[in-house]
C-alpha positions as semicolon CSV with decimal commas, in nm:
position;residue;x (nm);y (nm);z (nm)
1;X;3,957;4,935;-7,236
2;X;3,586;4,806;-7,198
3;X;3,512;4,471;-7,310
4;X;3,122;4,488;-7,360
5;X;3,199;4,442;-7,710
6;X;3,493;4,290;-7,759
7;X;3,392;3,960;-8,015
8;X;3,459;3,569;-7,862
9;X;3,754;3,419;-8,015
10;X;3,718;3,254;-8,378
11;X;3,842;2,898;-8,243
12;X;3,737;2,743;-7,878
13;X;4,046;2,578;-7,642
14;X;4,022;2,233;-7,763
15;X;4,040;2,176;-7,282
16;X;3,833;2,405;-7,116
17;X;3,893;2,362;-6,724
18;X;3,552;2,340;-6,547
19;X;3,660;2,319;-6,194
20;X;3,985;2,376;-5,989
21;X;4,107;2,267;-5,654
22;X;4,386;2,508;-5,447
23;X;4,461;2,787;-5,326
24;X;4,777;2,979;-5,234
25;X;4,690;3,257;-5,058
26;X;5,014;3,493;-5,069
27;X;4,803;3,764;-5,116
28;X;4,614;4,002;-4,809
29;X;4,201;4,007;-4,880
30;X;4,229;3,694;-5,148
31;X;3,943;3,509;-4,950
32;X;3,617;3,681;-4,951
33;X;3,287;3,649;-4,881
34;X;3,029;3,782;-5,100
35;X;2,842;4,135;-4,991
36;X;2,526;4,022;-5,065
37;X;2,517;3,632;-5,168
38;X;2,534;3,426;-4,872
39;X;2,622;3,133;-5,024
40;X;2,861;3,280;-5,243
41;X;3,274;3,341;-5,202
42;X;3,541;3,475;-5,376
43;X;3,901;3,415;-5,424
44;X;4,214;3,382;-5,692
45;X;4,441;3,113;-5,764
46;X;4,716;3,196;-6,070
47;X;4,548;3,381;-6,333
48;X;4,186;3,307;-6,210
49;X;3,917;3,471;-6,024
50;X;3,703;3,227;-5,913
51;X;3,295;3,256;-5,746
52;X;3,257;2,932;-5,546
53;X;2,956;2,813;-5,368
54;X;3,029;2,757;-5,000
55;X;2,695;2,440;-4,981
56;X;2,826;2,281;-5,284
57;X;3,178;2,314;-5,320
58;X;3,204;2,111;-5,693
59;X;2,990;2,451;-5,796
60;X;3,237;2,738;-5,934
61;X;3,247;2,993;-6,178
62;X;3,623;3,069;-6,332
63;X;3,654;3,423;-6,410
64;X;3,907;3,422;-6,680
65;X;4,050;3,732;-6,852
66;X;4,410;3,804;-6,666
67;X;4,736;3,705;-6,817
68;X;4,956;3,669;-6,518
69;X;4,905;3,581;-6,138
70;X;4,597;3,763;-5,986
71;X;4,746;3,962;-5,704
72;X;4,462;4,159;-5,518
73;X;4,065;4,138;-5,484
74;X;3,784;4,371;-5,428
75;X;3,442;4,407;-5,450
76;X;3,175;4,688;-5,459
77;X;2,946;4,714;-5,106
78;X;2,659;4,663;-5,308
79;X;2,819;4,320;-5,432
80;X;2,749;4,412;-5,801
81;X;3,101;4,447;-5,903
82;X;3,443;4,248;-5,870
83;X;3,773;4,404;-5,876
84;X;4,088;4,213;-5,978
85;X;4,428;4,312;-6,032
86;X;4,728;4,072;-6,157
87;X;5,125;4,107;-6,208
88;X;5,299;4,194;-6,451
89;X;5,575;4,222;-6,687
90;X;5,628;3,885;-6,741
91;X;5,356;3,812;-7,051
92;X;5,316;4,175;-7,105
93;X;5,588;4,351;-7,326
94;X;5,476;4,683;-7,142
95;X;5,458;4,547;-6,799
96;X;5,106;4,573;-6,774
97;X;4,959;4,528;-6,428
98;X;4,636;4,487;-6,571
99;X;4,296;4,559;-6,346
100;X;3,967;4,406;-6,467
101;X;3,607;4,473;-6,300
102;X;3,365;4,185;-6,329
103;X;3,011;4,148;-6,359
104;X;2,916;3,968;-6,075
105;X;2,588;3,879;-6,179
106;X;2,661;3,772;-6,554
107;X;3,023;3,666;-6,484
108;X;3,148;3,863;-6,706
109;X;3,445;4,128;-6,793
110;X;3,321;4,478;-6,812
111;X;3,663;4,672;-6,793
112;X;4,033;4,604;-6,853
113;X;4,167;4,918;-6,675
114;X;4,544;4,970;-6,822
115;X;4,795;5,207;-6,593
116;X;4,963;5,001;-6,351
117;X;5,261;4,855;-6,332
118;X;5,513;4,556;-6,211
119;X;5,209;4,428;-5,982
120;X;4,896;4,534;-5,857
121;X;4,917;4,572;-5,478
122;X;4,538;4,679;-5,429
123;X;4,198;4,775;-5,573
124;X;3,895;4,938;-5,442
125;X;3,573;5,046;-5,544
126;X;3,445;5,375;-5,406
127;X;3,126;5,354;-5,216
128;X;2,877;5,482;-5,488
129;X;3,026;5,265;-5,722
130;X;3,134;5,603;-5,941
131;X;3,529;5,527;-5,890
132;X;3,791;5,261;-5,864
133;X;4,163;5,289;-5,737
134;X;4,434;5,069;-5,812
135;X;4,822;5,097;-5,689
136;X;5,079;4,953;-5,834
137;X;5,473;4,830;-5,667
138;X;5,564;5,132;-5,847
139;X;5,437;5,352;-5,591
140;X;5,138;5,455;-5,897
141;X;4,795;5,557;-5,745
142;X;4,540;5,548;-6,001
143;X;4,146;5,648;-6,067
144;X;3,918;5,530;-6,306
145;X;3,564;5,626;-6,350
146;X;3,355;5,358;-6,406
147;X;3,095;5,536;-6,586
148;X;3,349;5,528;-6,931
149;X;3,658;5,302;-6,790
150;X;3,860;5,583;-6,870
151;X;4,181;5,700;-6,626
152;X;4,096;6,042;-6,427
153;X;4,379;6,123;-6,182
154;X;4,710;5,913;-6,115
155;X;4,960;6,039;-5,845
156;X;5,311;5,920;-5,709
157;X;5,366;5,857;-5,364
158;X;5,682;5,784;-5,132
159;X;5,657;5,385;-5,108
160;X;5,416;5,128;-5,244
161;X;5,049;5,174;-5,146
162;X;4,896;4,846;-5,003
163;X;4,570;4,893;-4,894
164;X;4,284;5,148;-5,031
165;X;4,016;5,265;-4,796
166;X;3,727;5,474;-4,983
167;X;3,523;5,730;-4,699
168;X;3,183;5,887;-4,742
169;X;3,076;6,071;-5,073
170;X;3,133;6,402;-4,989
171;X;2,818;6,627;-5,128
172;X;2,903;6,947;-5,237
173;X;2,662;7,262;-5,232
174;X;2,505;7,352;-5,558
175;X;2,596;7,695;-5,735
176;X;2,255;7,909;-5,856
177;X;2,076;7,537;-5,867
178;X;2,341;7,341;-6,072
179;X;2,449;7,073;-5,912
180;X;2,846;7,010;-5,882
181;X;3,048;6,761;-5,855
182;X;3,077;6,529;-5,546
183;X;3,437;6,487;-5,372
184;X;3,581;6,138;-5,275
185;X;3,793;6,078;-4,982
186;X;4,053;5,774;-4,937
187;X;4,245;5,654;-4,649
188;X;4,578;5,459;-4,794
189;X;4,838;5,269;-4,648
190;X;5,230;5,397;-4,760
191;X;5,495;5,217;-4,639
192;X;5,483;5,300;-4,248
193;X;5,258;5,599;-4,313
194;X;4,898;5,674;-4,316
195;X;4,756;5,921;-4,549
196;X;4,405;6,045;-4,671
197;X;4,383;6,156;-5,054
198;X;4,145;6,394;-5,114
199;X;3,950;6,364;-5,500
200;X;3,761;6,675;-5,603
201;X;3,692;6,832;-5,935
202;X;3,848;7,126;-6,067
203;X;3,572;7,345;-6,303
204;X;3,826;7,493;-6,425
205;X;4,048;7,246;-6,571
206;X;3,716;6,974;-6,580
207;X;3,893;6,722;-6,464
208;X;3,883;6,551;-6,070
209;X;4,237;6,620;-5,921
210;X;4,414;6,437;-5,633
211;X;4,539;6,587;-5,352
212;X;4,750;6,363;-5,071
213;X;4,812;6,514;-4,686
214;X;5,155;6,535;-4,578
């Protein structure tokens, strides 16, 4: 669901919080400094994202969008996008494990990604800033193309996955000078296992496919 145009909300909170002191950190990754901002880190506490500054600590920015605790963090290499997953089931009738992807810049939702569910173990962005995974306590591994926000492959796997590793672009040859399709590779974490999940696109169905080693 992109939020680009989504309309403010007729009526303001009468309390708007403006800054907020703590930090839990249950979560792996929830600490992070920024990819291209010195100055700049990033972490969650409950249901917010938040951008502090690390000279002037009184100076934050509260990412807020996410219904339930945030539960993982990620950002693009380039630093232009944030990555945020959350639980769910507990505000959400459908158990929602909702992802949104932030503007870093404008501080701002772009995408609220809908497929997981329970609670978002991890996020990742892939290195061309194309694709984002997203796993769930289910044992869901999802894609989403960031061009549209729309879902592109989801796949099942033996145990929860709880980290996300994106590799290289892989290029592929061009056909009689049209250009096709590049494939992704990911390392992930599986329970006690290891695997690499291969994304590619099938012509023939038009779609990008998953495929997980053994």
């Amino acid at each position: 669901q992109t939020l680009r145009n989504m309309s403010a909300p007729e009526q303001a909170s009468p309390l708007e919080l403006e800054h907020l002191i703590g930090y839990a950190g249950l979560a792996t990754q929830s600490v992070q400094a920024h990819a291209v901002d010195a100055d700049s880190m990033i972490y969650h506490a409950s249901a917010l994202v938040i951008i502090g500054s690390q000279a002037d600590p009184h100076r934050q920015s509260l990412l807020r969008g996410h219904t339930e605790d945030v539960t993982c963090l990620a950002q693009s290499l380039d630093g232009e996008y944030l990555a945020s997953g959350q639980q769910g089931g507990r505000g959400e009738r459908s158990g929602d494990a909702w992802v949104y992807v932030w503007s870093y810049a404008q501080r701002v939702p772009i995408y609220r990604l809908q497929g997981l569910k329970g609670k978002a173990e991890a996020v990742a962005f892939s290195r061309d800033n194309r694709f984002i995974a997203g796993s769930d306590e289910e044992r869901r591994l999802l894609v989403w193309d960031l061009q549209n926000g729309q879902l592109v492959n989801g796949s099942q796997h033996e145990a929860p996955i709880s980290c996300i590793a994106w590799g290289p672009v892989l290029a592929r040859e061009s056909r009689r000078g049209a250009a096709r399709p590049s494939s992704y590779k990911l390392a992930v974490a599986a329970g006690w296992h290891v695997k690499e999940v291969f994304l590619h696109f099938n012509v023939k169905a038009m779609q990008y496919e998953a495929e997980a080693t053994p």
